[in-house]
Amino acid sequence: MWTARELMFFLNERGCRPYWVGGCVRDKYLGREPDDYDITVAAKPEEVASLLQTAGLSPELGAVRYGTVSVGTSDGMIEITTHRKDGTYTDARHPQEVEFTDDVREDLGRRDFTVNAMALDADGNLVDPYGGLRDLESRVLRCVGNPVTRFTEDALRMLRAARFAAKLGFDWDPALRSGIESCRNLCASLSDTRVGSELSGLLLSDRPAYGMTLLRDSGLSAVLFPGYEPPADLSGLDRLPRDLALRMCYLVWERDTATVYNVLRRMHLPKNLFDDVLLMTTAEVLLLPLDGPSIRRALRTYGSLLPGILRVREAYGEKNETIRNIAEMDLETGVCVSFAGLAVSGDDLIEAGIPAGRAIGITLSYLLDEVLEEPDFNSKDILLEKALTFCRREGYIE
Ligand code: ATP
Ligand code: MG
């Protein structure tokens, strides 16, 4: 498989006039490892695809109107996009109309922020028409062009401004900030999918508290999440591991179910994360501290989410580390906290002479309670003995 560099040199040799562009250029100048590499070329998508095919690669031609060819390399999937004049804010009536150009500067002009609007050719020459490098050095996020125009074209850029500030630790340029104040209401009509992907990126960045503070103080969160006010103290977000469910949980902690539900839906969380966060936020009734048996009872209810719930509470200032360590240890060693973990089954009980039906369920519940109290009871002999004594006492058997 080729490296990203080999691909670059190949496209260059074949006259496609390729440039590294966007995030990978920005990250290179920041000394960060890029998450992915993007290349922009003067050549048309079909040309690029057929050149790559002749070299034995298997490019995927995306929707031609977006002008993107994707190809796998040892540095990940690389998108090769033909220079375009336009952005993604296509007119709904004329979705095909994306104009290609062979001028890389024009392509840079449609990009969101100066630090994202730099291109680097195969020989290492930088094209930086908007002062991206200067802004990288002063750690400022600035729009390419007039912020109000750019946010009106695509309101998502306002959320991207918060995400990049959080990711890079940059300040907002004052004009960008006031542009958001004038345009923020446009964010109401963004799709949940686009909102969710930018805000998940923000929450998973190195500075989620800073990113959320920007969203809150700029009034963006009020537009995105009507009826929801972020916590006054966001600093705990930075004390949580890089985990979307936990960081979301922190944001909706102690809110009513309807609010939690609305926020999670707007964030477009995958179903499993959605369910996890909903379950975790119901854990507020969990009274701490917990002793051994009550840790296991909590594990029965919350399963592997329990340590996370305790972490969220720690981020709010509680001292739960000892309990959390025990819970983590219990999960690791597979201590029995459910019917499935019991050393006897319903069939075992029937075989031992307990009548099938209601008595079996009641007996199993009793046994699970015993085992939650004392894990050492979880052996077949002990449990059968306990089951028979219990059933005699309850009158299920003679
Ligand atoms: P990351 O490393 O966080 O993915 P990135 O800069 O690669 O950062 P992407 O969202 O992958 O960000 O976008 C790639 C590039 O495409 C950006 O650097 C920017 O130049 C351009 N871009 C993406 N979305 C927009 C948009 N909505 N408006 C204008 N330009 C955009
Ligand atoms: Mg990217």
CSV table of N, CA, C and O and ligand atoms in Angstrom, one decimal, residues 23-24 26 35-38 163-164 167, ligand 2:
chain,number,residue,atom,x,y,z
A,23,GLY,N,-6.9,20.7,7.2
A,23,GLY,CA,-6.4,20.3,8.5
A,23,GLY,C,-5.0,19.8,8.5
A,23,GLY,O,-4.2,20.0,9.5
A,24,CYS,N,-4.6,19.0,7.5
A,24,CYS,CA,-3.2,18.4,7.6
A,24,CYS,C,-2.1,19.5,7.5
A,24,CYS,O,-1.1,19.3,8.1
A,26,ARG,N,-2.5,22.7,8.4
A,26,ARG,CA,-2.6,23.4,9.7
A,26,ARG,C,-1.8,22.6,10.8
A,26,ARG,O,-1.0,23.1,11.5
A,35,ASP,N,-5.1,14.1,11.8
A,35,ASP,CA,-6.0,13.0,11.9
A,35,ASP,C,-6.2,12.3,10.6
A,35,ASP,O,-6.3,11.1,10.5
A,36,ASP,N,-6.2,13.2,9.5
A,36,ASP,CA,-6.3,12.6,8.2
A,36,ASP,C,-5.7,13.6,7.2
A,36,ASP,O,-5.4,14.7,7.5
A,37,TYR,N,-5.5,13.1,6.0
A,37,TYR,CA,-4.8,14.0,4.9
A,37,TYR,C,-5.8,14.2,3.8
A,37,TYR,O,-6.5,13.3,3.4
A,38,ASP,N,-5.9,15.5,3.4
A,38,ASP,CA,-6.7,15.9,2.3
A,38,ASP,C,-5.8,16.5,1.2
A,38,ASP,O,-4.8,17.2,1.5
A,163,ARG,N,-15.7,24.3,17.7
A,163,ARG,CA,-14.9,23.0,17.7
A,163,ARG,C,-13.4,23.3,17.5
A,163,ARG,O,-12.6,22.7,18.3
A,164,PHE,N,-13.0,24.1,16.6
A,164,PHE,CA,-11.6,24.3,16.3
A,164,PHE,C,-11.0,25.1,17.5
A,164,PHE,O,-9.8,24.8,17.8
A,167,LYS,N,-10.3,22.5,20.0
A,167,LYS,CA,-9.3,21.5,19.5
A,167,LYS,C,-7.9,22.1,19.6
A,167,LYS,O,-7.0,21.5,20.0
B,2,MG,MG,-10.4,16.3,8.6
